[in-house]
Amino acid sequence: MSSPNQPANTPAPAANFIKNIVEADLAAGKHAQRHWAGHPGTAADHAAAPLDAAKIRTRFPPEPNGYLHFGHAKSILLNFGLAQAYGGRCHLRFDDTNPEKEEQEYVDSIIDAVKWLGCSWEQAGETNLYQASNYFDWMAQFAEYLISAGHAYVDSQSADEMRANRGTLTQPGKDSPFRTRSAAESMDLFKRMQAGEFPDGAHILRAKIDMASPNINLRDPAIYRIRHATHHNTGDKWCVYPMYTFAHPIEDALENITHSICTLEFEDQRPFYDWLLERLAEGGLLQRPLPQQIEFSRLNLTYVVLSKRKLIQLVDEKHVEGWDDPRLPTLVGARRRGYSADGFRLFMDRVGVTKNDSLIDYVLFEDAMREVMNESDQRRVAVLDPLKLIIDNYPESQFEDCAVTNHPLHPELGTRTMPFGRELWIEAEDFQEVPEKGFRRLFPGNKARLKYGYIVECTGCDKDENGKVVAVHCTYLPDTKSGTPGADSVKVKGNLHWVSVAHAYPAEVRLYDRLFSVPAPGARREGDAPELERNFLDDLNPASKTLITAQLEPSLKDALPEQRFQFERHGYFAADRVDSKAGAPVFNRAVTLKDSWGKAG
Ligand code: ATP
Ligand code: MG
């Protein structure tokens, strides 16, 4: 689909079914009567407070046990984007109910990544940054309410017995012999579980729902377990911890979340989500209307892996240089590589939000990046594969300035100057001693323009003892300087970029390419023998990183970390935020100017 003012192949924003749900809820006034205590709380806390000024509340709830990847960016941009679009708030909540696994390093990196994507949990004077472990008191209190109301019981079966009695997809489960325990007895046991009287696994608290339910998640799911572990936030206060499926809905409800958006694998959990919140609202503990869980399909992209386990393996086994390796689909890696946060936003708009699982072509991601960077990035000149050009009729110690435009689409960004002299670096590929058909740049007898400078005529080249070209010779036409009246007096077809040898900044440049050389790393391919099992590591692209020393125009010496430019004819490059030193930046290629994969592959 393309409209007159959109280039072909530029997809319009795709559908987002969750927007439709939000708009219908707003039109119906579904959430208009909620109160908000200014912080998370129970029904009583919120009821005593004014109406909630936020029209909707969404949340991004990462478990701080790893680095965020491109898939998380979809969830972040969706949740924060909805809140922004509809007068709502989006909470950043660390889902840290699982002791032992979380680390401050992950918390910090998640905060950085969310901010880098341009999202903020500080909206309209509110700061909605939460930690689920701060709700443990409420969770334990709610569990006790469920016991007293006959909706939960302490089970003392062994783990094996519980598993055996759970049934299968085709067979109903069997009631635990402890299911008929009195509420008083369960309450006493649960209190003693909290007091630390029992070892891990001795008892477990279960919701009392239906052991014959066709949905296994409703067969008396476990809600609290004994776990003698120190928690990074609550220390040794607790030796019982809530199960994720119990904790998560409660976190949402305490925070007044209206639309609780998650990926499709949680669809089977929705009946329990609703059951639990209903029981707690009946008991007067939670405010209505209750949060609604909505599932969407996760982002899958070709040429990368987005599974936490595989990412950990790539880092641990040193196939990459760390979590922020520019080749990894982590958000720290993307930032370091020089990808644009706005590019992520454009990409996610185009991918849309649906319930259909799909695999998105990496080209769509790169095209969104190119489109944003083409608009935002100033142009600079870089010679990546330098070959010396000597202008024999240009005086040896003379230099002059050439005016260069900073951004062809934005004349208001002005011009800068680049020194021109007798010796210049040009791209080796811009000279051919014996030109192939159609070649228009430098070959003996041909004229071409040195962009922003003069027209030159190639006169020959020098070679070393192996026959390799080491320098190209030419003469210049003094009346043809770009921007002067005589500039167009001679017509040429070739145009090349250059940097003065005496002024160039020789810099380390990392040419990054895709980390994997096939679209679905590790997946079986057509013609594979039936017994063949593929390993995603075998699909690593051996040429995913190439180090070169390039000759850059002098102004690039002052590039600040993370500053990004279009290197004319080459692509988009950013000063590395880790290895750049003041006055000595090194550059990473974020993306080439054109896609070369679709064609080659
Ligand atoms: P795990 O559950 O294995 O720890 P996770 O990737 O689900 O890993 P979470 O911290 O639970 O990590 O994820 C935070 C949020 O990001 C969740 O709401 C989850 O649904 C969402 N999310 C994770 N992966 C993707 C993806 N590929 N596409 C869209 N959303 C995702
Ligand atoms: Mg998860």
Coordinates of N, CA, C and O in Angstrom, one line a residue, residues 103-166:
E103 N 18.8 -8.6 40.0 CA 20.1 -7.9 40.3 C 19.9 -6.4 40.0 O 19.2 -6.0 39.0
Q104 N 20.6 -5.5 40.7 CA 20.5 -4.1 40.5 C 21.0 -3.7 39.1 O 20.4 -2.8 38.5
E105 N 22.0 -4.4 38.6 CA 22.5 -4.2 37.3 C 21.4 -4.2 36.2 O 21.3 -3.4 35.3
Y106 N 20.4 -5.2 36.4 CA 19.3 -5.3 35.4 C 18.3 -4.2 35.6 O 17.8 -3.6 34.7
V107 N 18.1 -3.8 36.9 CA 17.1 -2.7 37.2 C 17.7 -1.5 36.5 O 16.9 -0.8 35.8
D108 N 18.9 -1.2 36.7 CA 19.5 0.1 36.1 C 19.4 0.0 34.6 O 19.1 1.0 33.9
S109 N 19.7 -1.1 34.0 CA 19.7 -1.2 32.5 C 18.3 -1.1 32.0 O 18.1 -0.5 30.9
I110 N 17.3 -1.6 32.7 CA 15.9 -1.5 32.2 C 15.5 0.0 32.3 O 14.9 0.5 31.3
I111 N 15.8 0.7 33.4 CA 15.5 2.1 33.5 C 16.1 2.9 32.3 O 15.5 3.7 31.7
D112 N 17.4 2.6 32.1 CA 18.1 3.3 31.0 C 17.4 3.1 29.6 O 17.2 4.0 28.8
A113 N 17.0 1.8 29.4 CA 16.5 1.4 28.1 C 15.1 2.1 27.9 O 14.8 2.6 26.8
V114 N 14.3 2.1 28.9 CA 13.0 2.7 28.8 C 13.1 4.2 28.5 O 12.4 4.8 27.6
K115 N 14.0 4.9 29.2 CA 14.3 6.3 29.0 C 14.8 6.5 27.6 O 14.4 7.5 26.9
W116 N 15.7 5.7 27.2 CA 16.3 5.8 25.9 C 15.3 5.8 24.8 O 15.3 6.5 23.8
L117 N 14.3 4.9 25.0 CA 13.2 4.8 24.0 C 12.2 6.0 24.0 O 11.3 6.1 23.3
G118 N 12.5 6.9 25.0 CA 11.8 8.2 25.0 C 10.5 8.1 25.9 O 9.6 8.9 25.7
C119 N 10.4 7.0 26.7 CA 9.2 6.8 27.5 C 9.5 7.3 28.9 O 10.6 7.2 29.4
S120 N 8.4 7.8 29.6 CA 8.6 8.3 30.9 C 7.4 7.8 31.8 O 6.3 7.9 31.4
W121 N 7.8 7.4 33.0 CA 6.8 7.0 34.0 C 6.5 8.2 34.9 O 5.7 8.2 35.8
E122 N 7.0 9.4 34.5 CA 6.7 10.6 35.2 C 5.8 11.4 34.3 O 6.2 11.9 33.3
Q123 N 4.5 11.4 34.6 CA 3.5 12.1 33.8 C 2.5 12.8 34.6 O 2.1 12.3 35.7
A124 N 2.2 14.1 34.2 CA 1.2 14.9 34.9 C 1.5 14.9 36.4 O 0.5 14.8 37.2
G125 N 2.7 15.1 36.8 CA 3.0 15.3 38.2 C 3.1 14.0 39.0 O 3.3 14.0 40.2
E126 N 2.8 12.8 38.3 CA 2.9 11.6 39.0 C 4.2 10.8 38.7 O 4.7 11.0 37.6
T127 N 4.7 10.1 39.6 CA 5.9 9.3 39.4 C 5.4 7.8 39.6 O 5.2 7.4 40.7
N128 N 5.2 7.1 38.5 CA 4.7 5.7 38.6 C 5.8 4.7 38.4 O 5.7 4.0 37.4
L129 N 6.7 4.6 39.3 CA 7.8 3.7 39.3 C 7.6 2.8 40.5 O 7.7 3.2 41.6
Y130 N 7.3 1.5 40.3 CA 7.0 0.6 41.4 C 7.8 -0.7 41.4 O 8.4 -1.1 40.4
Q131 N 7.7 -1.3 42.6 CA 8.4 -2.6 42.8 C 7.4 -3.5 43.4 O 6.8 -3.2 44.5
A132 N 7.1 -4.6 42.7 CA 6.0 -5.5 43.2 C 6.3 -6.0 44.5 O 5.4 -6.3 45.3
S133 N 7.6 -6.2 44.9 CA 7.9 -6.7 46.2 C 7.4 -5.8 47.4 O 7.3 -6.3 48.5
N134 N 7.1 -4.6 47.1 CA 6.6 -3.7 48.1 C 5.1 -4.1 48.4 O 4.5 -3.5 49.4
Y135 N 4.5 -5.0 47.7 CA 3.1 -5.3 47.9 C 3.0 -6.7 48.6 O 1.9 -7.2 48.7
F136 N 4.1 -7.2 49.1 CA 4.0 -8.5 49.8 C 3.0 -8.6 51.0 O 2.4 -9.6 51.2
D137 N 3.0 -7.5 51.7 CA 2.0 -7.5 52.9 C 0.6 -7.6 52.4 O -0.2 -8.4 52.9
W138 N 0.3 -6.9 51.3 CA -1.1 -7.0 50.8 C -1.3 -8.4 50.2 O -2.4 -9.0 50.4
M139 N -0.4 -8.9 49.6 CA -0.5 -10.2 48.9 C -0.8 -11.3 50.0 O -1.7 -12.1 49.8
A140 N -0.1 -11.2 51.1 CA -0.3 -12.2 52.1 C -1.6 -12.0 52.8 O -2.4 -13.0 53.1
Q141 N -2.0 -10.8 53.0 CA -3.3 -10.5 53.5 C -4.4 -11.0 52.6 O -5.4 -11.6 53.1
F142 N -4.3 -10.8 51.3 CA -5.3 -11.3 50.4 C -5.4 -12.8 50.4 O -6.4 -13.4 50.3
A143 N -4.2 -13.4 50.5 CA -4.2 -14.9 50.6 C -5.0 -15.4 51.8 O -5.7 -16.3 51.7
E144 N -4.8 -14.7 52.9 CA -5.5 -15.1 54.1 C -7.0 -14.8 54.0 O -7.8 -15.6 54.4
Y145 N -7.3 -13.8 53.3 CA -8.8 -13.6 53.0 C -9.3 -14.7 52.2 O -10.4 -15.3 52.5
L146 N -8.6 -15.2 51.2 CA -9.1 -16.3 50.3 C -9.3 -17.5 51.2 O -10.3 -18.3 51.0
I147 N -8.3 -17.8 52.1 CA -8.5 -19.0 53.0 C -9.8 -18.8 53.8 O -10.6 -19.7 53.9
S148 N -9.9 -17.6 54.4 CA -11.1 -17.5 55.4 C -12.4 -17.6 54.6 O -13.4 -18.0 55.1
A149 N -12.4 -17.1 53.3 CA -13.6 -17.2 52.5 C -13.8 -18.5 51.8 O -14.8 -18.7 51.1
G150 N -12.9 -19.5 52.1 CA -13.1 -20.8 51.5 C -12.6 -20.9 50.1 O -12.9 -21.9 49.4
H151 N -11.8 -20.0 49.7 CA -11.3 -20.0 48.3 C -9.9 -20.5 48.2 O -9.3 -20.4 47.1
A152 N -9.3 -20.9 49.3 CA -7.9 -21.4 49.2 C -7.7 -22.3 50.4 O -8.3 -22.2 51.4
Y153 N -6.7 -23.2 50.2 CA -6.4 -24.2 51.2 C -4.9 -24.5 51.2 O -4.3 -24.4 50.1
V154 N -4.4 -25.0 52.3 CA -3.0 -25.4 52.3 C -3.0 -26.9 52.0 O -3.7 -27.7 52.5
D155 N -2.2 -27.2 51.0 CA -2.1 -28.6 50.5 C -0.8 -29.1 51.1 O 0.3 -28.4 51.0
S156 N -0.8 -30.4 51.6 CA 0.4 -30.9 52.1 C 0.9 -32.2 51.4 O 1.7 -33.0 51.9
Q157 N 0.4 -32.3 50.1 CA 0.9 -33.4 49.3 C 2.3 -33.1 48.9 O 2.7 -32.0 48.9
S158 N 3.0 -34.2 48.5 CA 4.4 -34.0 48.0 C 4.2 -33.4 46.6 O 3.2 -33.5 45.9
A159 N 5.3 -32.9 46.1 CA 5.3 -32.3 44.7 C 4.9 -33.4 43.7 O 4.1 -33.2 42.8
D160 N 5.4 -34.6 43.9 CA 5.1 -35.7 43.0 C 3.6 -36.1 43.0 O 3.0 -36.3 42.0
E161 N 3.0 -36.1 44.2 CA 1.6 -36.4 44.4 C 0.8 -35.3 43.7 O -0.2 -35.6 43.0
M162 N 1.2 -34.1 43.9 CA 0.4 -33.0 43.3 C 0.4 -33.1 41.7 O -0.6 -33.0 41.1
R163 N 1.6 -33.5 41.2 CA 1.8 -33.6 39.8 C 0.9 -34.7 39.3 O 0.1 -34.6 38.3
A164 N 0.9 -35.8 40.0 CA 0.1 -37.0 39.6 C -1.4 -36.7 39.6 O -2.1 -37.2 38.8
N165 N -1.8 -35.9 40.6 CA -3.2 -35.7 40.7 C -3.7 -34.5 39.9 O -4.9 -34.1 39.9
R166 N -2.8 -33.9 39.1 CA -3.2 -32.7 38.4 C -4.0 -33.1 37.1 O -4.7 -32.3 36.5

